[in-house]
Structures are given as C-alpha cells and as structure tokens.
Amino acid sequence: MLWSTSLLSRRWRDATAAFGAVGFILLSAPVESATKSSIPAEVLVLLQKRLLVDAEVLAPGSGKLASRMQLVAKASADDIAQRYLRRRAASQSAPKPGGVAFSAPEFWAWYTNQAALVLVNLDTFQKADYLQATVNSGPTPSGKTCMAMSEELRVLPEEGTERARRWEAVLALQLRRIGLEESAPPRPSSSYSELASAAAMAELVRPGAGEPLPAGVVRLLRGKLRAGSNEEEEWNCELSKWMERRILSDPPRFKAELDAFIYETMDAQMEVIFDTLATQRDAFKGAPDGVPLAAYVFGVQGSVQVEATVGADGKAVEATVVKRTVKVPGLLGAPPIGFERLFDAAAIDHAMSRDHRPLLADRSLGQRVIYEINWKPDEAGPQPTPTHARSGKPS
C-alpha cells in the first residue's frame, strides 16, 4: 500500500512536535504587558506556560537556540496582542462604549487560525525553508532507519547547524505575520500523497536526470512488499524523503507538491492541537459527548457531507468526507482554515457506525449514500440530516 495516510501524519507529527511546530509556537508575554494590551493576565500566564520547552525536545547543544527562540516570541507577544486588538476594534461596525468584553476562547481561536494562515501563505521559497527546517530529508545513514530518524525530529536542532538557522528565520517571519493574514490560497485539488506517488511512478517508468529511486522504493511501487509490514512502512518513509529532496532541489518546479505538503502539514499540526485539547475533557464538565472538545471550547459549528458505500446490512464499508463548512466565532473575518477539518474524524466515525438502511433505495450491495451531518457545540453528538441524502449504485 503506497503512501499510508497514518504514516505521513505520524511523520509530520514527529516533525512538528518539537517546540510547537515553529509557526505553532504558542506566544508568550510577560504578565505586565496585560495593562498595555488589555488581554487579561491569566491568559498571558497560560500562554507563557505553553511556550516553555520540555526537556525531552532538547538535543545536546540546542539549549541556546531554545532560549533565543523564546526571547523572539516574547519580544513579539505585545505586537501580536496589539494587532489582535486593532483587528477586533475594526471588526466592530458600531463599537459600544467601553468596547466588547474580552473572550479568551475567541482569542485562542484567532491566534491558532492565524498561525495556520501564516503557514499556508508563505511564498514558495519560504515554504521550502520551512520544509528544510522541520523535516530531515537527508539520506538515511547506515545502521539507522528512516522511521527512527523521523523520531529524532522531535528534538530541536543543534546550535550552529543549517537547520537551526532556518528554524529561527522561519519562526521570526511567522511571528511577524500573525495577525496580518486575511485570506488563504486555495487548497490543492490533489493530496501530497497523490502528487508524490505520481512523481515516483513517472520516475519509475521514465527515469530522469534527477535522483534515482532507491531500490526498496522501486519494490514498493511494484507491490513487492507485504501490506502493513515494517518494511513497507520503512520504504514509504524513504519515498517521502525522496520526494522532499526533489522539492528542495527545485522548489518552483515542484510548487504543487510543496503547496500540498504545507497544507497537509498544517492539517497535521491542527490535529496535534485538537488531540492535545481532547485529553483535557474532564476539565470541561459541560462538554457534550460526541462533539470534538475543540468545537465545544471554541464554539465551532459545522456541517460535513459524507459519502458512504453501504452493504445490505446498512453498515458502511467505507466513508469519505466530500464537503465541509465550519463557523468559528472570533476569527475577525479570516477564513477558518485551521478548523476546516475539525469534524472530519467524528463524521467518519459516525458514518462507519450508523445504520444506513433507512436511506437505502433497496437492500442490494454496494450502494452509495451521501448525506449531511451537522454539529453544534452545545448539543450532544452529530445531528444527521437524512433529507439531504441520496442513494444509488457507485458510478
């Protein structure tokens, strides 16, 4: 099986786990800046705690780098707060005397979404710098495995290395841009997996002047490896690194692949944020079951259209999300790019577990059913809308 989604997500999660994933470093600020920014001190204290670097992500020689990165973020914190307050004031068509009460969840949603927007709005060469800073695309040394090298990406690079320089440069750029983004480029129509697989197959059929495919990747492409095996996982990882090296060799030429990589990296980073928040469900006693905790905390409403192939027993054999709409309070006019896929996993879980027989035209096998699932943050579980369903045989 080529390009396992779980493998790519795992590799990117490893690459972005260290120190909050460069652009997803949660900003810090001294408590005293609250008087200048009008952001409550308790929110700033929480942000400050989240910036601390865990000992487990520090590699030998990376301490000074971590300290400098923290200082850069702290120096940017008040500027970011001021940008937020200016945008917030400008978004009020008829400001009330004394302004609008500060909402910590809306601030968090705005900041997180801005970090996502900054990432996808980087230009081609900035995206290449980001890729090189966060992913080790070099050849796997003898005695190591590709997947083991991915685990090493959890730690900060050592002081003085090229990767460390790029970490700092990209971090500074992203912190300068948070609060300034108002739009997002279109999401690529093909996934990074599809584009990379196509590039590898093209190279296999007609080798070019670039780096040849590793022998194990050739075996993978020809279906010679057992599905789900460690060997398949390892060579999927090597295939990913091969594609990354091609991108870095000529970013403009491989712009489509790079754009898809950045978008899917952003999705993986948001997944880390939502998963981390989900571990705190016990702290939110009013959170209804069946709703992603991030939706409850940030007040997100969503509608997801699911397409499912259904057996005669009414159970889905497979299900995919074909359309989604989300509304997030407090984003101040920016598109909710970071929250677009918040309900996807829950929608697929619902589709795979529900009985679709009421939606079937008959009891024949392999029917295709399309219907809408709605979420509201204060209501328990998904609310399917069968009136939007249509069924038929897959085309």
XYZ file of C-alpha atoms in Angstrom:
395
model
C 0.000 0.000 0.000
C 1.538 3.309 -1.063
C 1.504 6.470 0.943
C -0.277 5.442 4.095
C -2.079 8.494 5.465
C -1.339 7.371 9.005
C 2.359 7.125 8.187
C 2.524 10.589 6.669
C 0.554 12.062 9.547
C 2.820 10.293 12.050
C 5.961 11.525 10.297
C 4.730 15.104 10.166
C 3.514 14.954 13.748
C 7.031 13.857 14.722
C 8.489 16.668 12.662
C 6.232 19.301 14.190
C 6.047 18.132 17.787
C 9.227 19.837 18.942
C 8.534 23.258 20.399
C 5.056 23.634 18.954
C 5.936 23.279 15.283
C 7.709 26.559 14.523
C 4.713 28.644 13.416
C 2.502 26.983 16.004
C 4.636 28.070 18.925
C 2.089 29.499 21.306
C 3.047 33.064 22.037
C 4.334 34.146 25.411
C 4.277 37.549 27.059
C 5.264 38.998 30.405
C 2.237 39.383 32.659
C 2.844 43.129 32.926
C 2.086 43.587 29.222
C -1.563 42.888 30.036
C -2.004 46.519 31.025
C -0.806 47.613 27.596
C -2.680 45.025 25.565
C -5.906 44.713 27.577
C -5.565 40.940 27.372
C -6.189 39.513 30.861
C -3.148 38.468 32.836
C -4.392 34.918 33.377
C -4.499 34.365 29.597
C -0.938 35.605 29.243
C 0.211 33.385 32.099
C -1.302 30.384 30.320
C 0.390 31.368 27.073
C 3.689 31.777 28.867
C 3.458 28.277 30.331
C 2.762 26.804 26.912
C 5.915 28.326 25.487
C 8.216 26.517 27.893
C 10.427 23.981 26.172
C 10.078 20.462 27.531
C 13.381 18.828 28.400
C 12.579 15.920 26.078
C 12.801 18.110 22.961
C 16.239 19.499 23.798
C 19.104 17.883 21.928
C 22.691 18.329 23.149
C 23.728 21.815 22.131
C 20.220 23.146 21.445
C 19.688 24.990 24.750
C 20.895 28.356 23.476
C 18.716 28.030 20.399
C 15.667 27.312 22.567
C 16.416 30.323 24.771
C 16.754 32.640 21.760
C 13.531 31.354 20.233
C 11.692 32.053 23.484
C 13.084 35.582 23.555
C 11.977 36.181 19.959
C 8.464 35.018 20.801
C 8.313 37.147 23.954
C 9.514 40.201 22.062
C 6.735 39.652 19.507
C 3.975 38.981 22.018
C 2.813 42.527 22.650
C 2.883 43.340 18.923
C 0.656 40.332 18.272
C -1.715 41.357 21.064
C -1.943 44.865 19.642
C -2.667 43.505 16.152
C -5.439 41.393 17.622
C -6.998 44.334 19.444
C -6.786 46.585 16.363
C -8.397 43.951 14.155
C -11.025 43.305 16.793
C -11.867 47.004 17.081
C -12.021 47.377 13.297
C -14.396 44.421 13.021
C -16.995 46.146 15.210
C -19.223 48.116 12.846
C -20.731 50.095 15.732
C -18.399 49.821 18.748
C -20.127 50.110 22.084
C -18.800 52.397 24.806
C -16.036 50.556 26.640
C -15.618 48.032 23.838
C -16.603 44.379 23.798
C -15.707 42.042 26.654
C -12.571 40.013 26.061
C -13.194 36.345 25.216
C -10.270 34.012 25.874
C -11.656 31.209 23.632
C -12.094 33.653 20.755
C -8.552 34.948 21.232
C -7.197 31.381 21.220
C -9.189 30.518 18.102
C -7.970 33.679 16.359
C -4.324 33.090 17.242
C -4.343 29.413 16.283
C -6.100 30.138 12.989
C -3.701 32.987 12.224
C -0.746 30.640 12.743
C -2.329 28.248 10.237
C -2.924 31.079 7.752
C 0.649 32.316 8.057
C 1.960 28.867 7.196
C -0.114 28.360 4.035
C 0.561 31.959 2.890
C 4.356 31.608 2.873
C 5.853 32.072 -0.590
C 7.436 29.143 -2.407
C 10.972 29.656 -1.115
C 9.767 30.340 2.433
C 7.807 27.085 2.305
C 10.964 25.312 1.142
C 12.816 26.822 4.114
C 10.055 25.581 6.383
C 10.284 22.085 4.917
C 14.058 22.027 5.344
C 13.791 23.342 8.909
C 11.248 20.825 10.125
C 11.914 17.648 8.122
C 15.201 15.765 7.851
C 15.183 14.794 4.182
C 18.794 13.627 4.001
C 19.811 10.060 3.145
C 19.377 7.569 5.959
C 22.805 6.715 7.424
C 23.952 3.112 7.606
C 22.734 1.482 10.792
C 19.678 3.719 11.131
C 16.148 3.541 9.796
C 14.080 6.257 8.158
C 11.387 5.966 10.814
C 13.965 6.253 13.614
C 15.278 9.446 12.010
C 11.720 10.789 11.985
C 11.564 10.236 15.741
C 14.706 12.360 16.082
C 12.794 15.300 14.590
C 11.041 15.654 17.941
C 14.103 17.443 19.285
C 15.384 20.894 18.410
C 18.352 21.063 16.045
C 21.777 21.708 17.484
C 23.113 25.247 17.732
C 25.034 26.420 14.678
C 23.524 23.958 12.192
C 21.839 24.997 8.954
C 18.573 23.535 10.228
C 18.819 25.640 13.398
C 19.343 28.782 11.311
C 16.250 28.024 9.280
C 14.215 27.327 12.438
C 14.997 30.784 13.754
C 14.416 32.557 10.448
C 11.047 30.903 9.817
C 9.929 31.458 13.418
C 10.722 35.168 13.281
C 8.945 35.530 9.939
C 5.817 33.765 11.158
C 5.592 35.716 14.401
C 5.799 38.953 12.389
C 2.893 37.835 10.225
C 0.447 36.594 12.883
C -2.497 38.960 12.960
C -1.995 40.243 9.425
C -3.486 37.402 7.373
C -6.947 37.887 5.878
C -7.184 35.156 3.223
C -5.850 31.750 2.262
C -4.672 30.307 -1.058
C -6.868 27.542 -2.483
C -6.298 24.116 -1.011
C -4.595 21.926 -3.660
C -7.046 19.693 -5.511
C -4.715 16.687 -5.228
C -3.189 15.493 -1.991
C 0.529 15.426 -1.366
C 0.295 11.619 -1.328
C -1.277 11.539 -4.782
C 1.185 14.023 -6.259
C 4.210 12.309 -4.759
C 3.029 8.858 -5.847
C 2.508 10.144 -9.379
C 6.004 11.663 -9.430
C 7.557 8.418 -8.210
C 5.673 6.309 -10.747
C 6.685 8.691 -13.546
C 10.309 8.382 -12.448
C 9.990 4.595 -12.418
C 8.542 4.494 -15.949
C 10.918 7.084 -17.409
C 13.944 7.837 -15.224
C 15.059 11.441 -15.478
C 18.220 13.349 -14.678
C 17.354 13.749 -11.010
C 17.982 11.459 -8.058
C 17.027 7.860 -8.901
C 14.510 5.984 -6.792
C 16.011 3.815 -4.012
C 15.794 0.091 -4.727
C 13.403 -0.504 -1.834
C 11.074 2.223 -3.140
C 11.040 0.525 -6.539
C 9.956 -2.709 -4.856
C 7.277 -0.738 -3.010
C 5.947 0.799 -6.222
C 5.805 -2.608 -7.869
C 3.785 -4.043 -4.990
C 6.503 -6.426 -3.852
C 6.234 -5.572 -0.132
C 3.705 -7.069 2.250
C 0.943 -4.596 3.125
C 1.191 -3.334 6.696
C 4.694 -4.700 7.243
C 7.553 -2.803 8.874
C 9.401 -2.994 5.562
C 6.525 -1.308 3.735
C 6.391 1.416 6.384
C 10.132 1.983 6.130
C 10.145 2.348 2.356
C 7.074 4.546 2.416
C 9.148 6.783 4.689
C 12.062 6.698 2.232
C 9.685 7.538 -0.617
C 8.522 10.557 1.349
C 12.123 11.694 1.850
C 12.885 11.180 -1.851
C 10.011 13.481 -2.762
C 11.127 16.076 -0.221
C 14.639 16.115 -1.719
C 13.165 16.647 -5.182
C 11.134 19.584 -3.920
C 14.167 21.161 -2.268
C 16.249 20.723 -5.414
C 13.890 22.986 -7.382
C 11.008 24.477 -5.319
C 9.337 26.384 -8.200
C 9.252 23.259 -10.362
C 7.610 21.240 -7.605
C 5.381 24.038 -6.318
C 2.218 21.899 -6.439
C 3.820 19.174 -4.321
C 5.239 21.761 -1.901
C 1.887 23.530 -1.523
C 0.183 20.208 -0.819
C 2.891 19.276 1.685
C 2.427 22.560 3.564
C -1.369 22.263 3.646
C -1.247 18.702 4.936
C 1.441 19.656 7.448
C -0.866 22.395 8.709
C -3.698 19.846 8.997
C -1.431 17.512 10.988
C -0.403 20.350 13.300
C -4.002 21.317 13.945
C -4.737 17.650 14.666
C -1.999 17.719 17.320
C -3.590 20.811 18.894
C -7.102 19.309 18.878
C -5.870 15.947 20.195
C -3.947 17.648 22.991
C -7.032 19.627 23.950
C -9.159 16.462 23.865
C -7.085 14.978 26.700
C -8.458 17.742 28.955
C -12.147 16.784 28.532
C -12.549 16.161 32.281
C -11.862 19.852 32.882
C -14.935 20.818 30.803
C -17.846 19.307 32.690
C -20.478 20.717 30.351
C -18.945 19.348 27.160
C -21.497 17.089 25.418
C -20.494 13.614 24.282
C -19.947 13.010 20.601
C -18.704 16.544 19.875
C -14.976 17.263 19.441
C -13.874 19.116 22.557
C -12.273 21.868 20.457
C -15.705 22.556 18.932
C -17.195 22.978 22.417
C -14.338 25.132 23.721
C -14.190 27.431 20.695
C -17.921 27.419 19.915
C -17.469 25.922 16.446
C -20.481 24.896 14.385
C -20.023 22.605 11.425
C -21.686 20.730 8.618
C -19.985 17.778 6.943
C -21.211 15.962 3.856
C -20.253 12.286 3.896
C -20.287 9.780 1.067
C -20.519 6.170 2.196
C -20.559 2.859 0.368
C -23.071 0.699 2.211
C -23.674 -3.054 2.366
C -27.022 -4.818 2.509
C -26.896 -4.778 6.317
C -26.862 -0.977 6.321
C -23.280 -0.709 7.596
C -20.748 1.429 5.760
C -17.888 -0.387 4.056
C -16.031 2.871 3.540
C -16.788 6.550 4.034
C -15.184 9.804 2.935
C -15.845 13.493 3.552
C -16.779 15.255 0.315
C -17.711 18.710 1.601
C -17.436 20.674 4.830
C -18.466 24.035 6.267
C -17.408 25.454 9.643
C -18.178 28.644 11.527
C -15.760 29.795 14.229
C -16.528 32.827 16.420
C -13.827 35.438 16.823
C -11.729 34.974 13.673
C -12.329 38.623 12.699
C -13.177 37.943 9.077
C -10.385 35.485 8.303
C -11.274 32.121 6.725
C -11.340 29.258 9.278
C -8.547 27.370 7.509
C -7.192 25.832 10.706
C -10.593 24.468 11.738
C -11.816 23.198 8.356
C -11.288 19.523 9.212
C -12.225 19.629 12.880
C -15.297 17.424 12.373
C -13.889 15.058 9.727
C -12.826 12.216 12.032
C -16.053 12.369 14.033
C -18.075 12.375 10.805
C -16.282 9.283 9.512
C -16.710 7.526 12.879
C -20.427 8.305 12.804
C -20.790 7.114 9.217
C -18.969 3.843 9.892
C -21.071 3.042 12.957
C -24.597 4.097 11.961
C -27.352 2.030 10.331
C -27.935 3.409 6.822
C -30.878 1.159 5.931
C -33.443 3.976 6.178
C -31.513 5.784 3.436
C -31.159 2.857 1.036
C -33.253 2.580 -2.111
C -33.203 -1.230 -1.758
C -31.149 -3.883 0.021
C -28.601 -4.502 -2.725
C -24.883 -4.422 -2.016
C -22.534 -1.535 -2.679
C -24.951 1.374 -2.643
C -23.591 4.881 -2.397
C -25.211 7.186 0.128
C -24.484 10.891 0.521
C -25.855 12.829 3.458
C -25.081 15.769 5.706
C -24.087 15.697 9.377
C -24.379 18.832 11.491
C -22.678 19.761 14.744
C -23.482 22.425 17.276
C -21.136 22.949 20.236
C -23.905 22.803 22.846
C -25.727 19.736 21.515
C -24.729 16.130 22.180
C -23.385 14.238 19.219
C -23.792 14.731 15.471
C -27.190 15.532 14.005
C -27.580 13.715 10.645
C -29.817 15.351 8.058
C -31.311 12.485 6.038
C -33.358 14.876 3.895
C -30.102 15.756 2.145
C -29.316 12.089 1.423
C -29.419 10.451 -1.935
C -28.563 6.884 -2.732
C -27.576 4.877 -5.749
C -25.022 2.489 -7.127
C -21.428 3.772 -7.276
C -20.636 5.137 -10.710
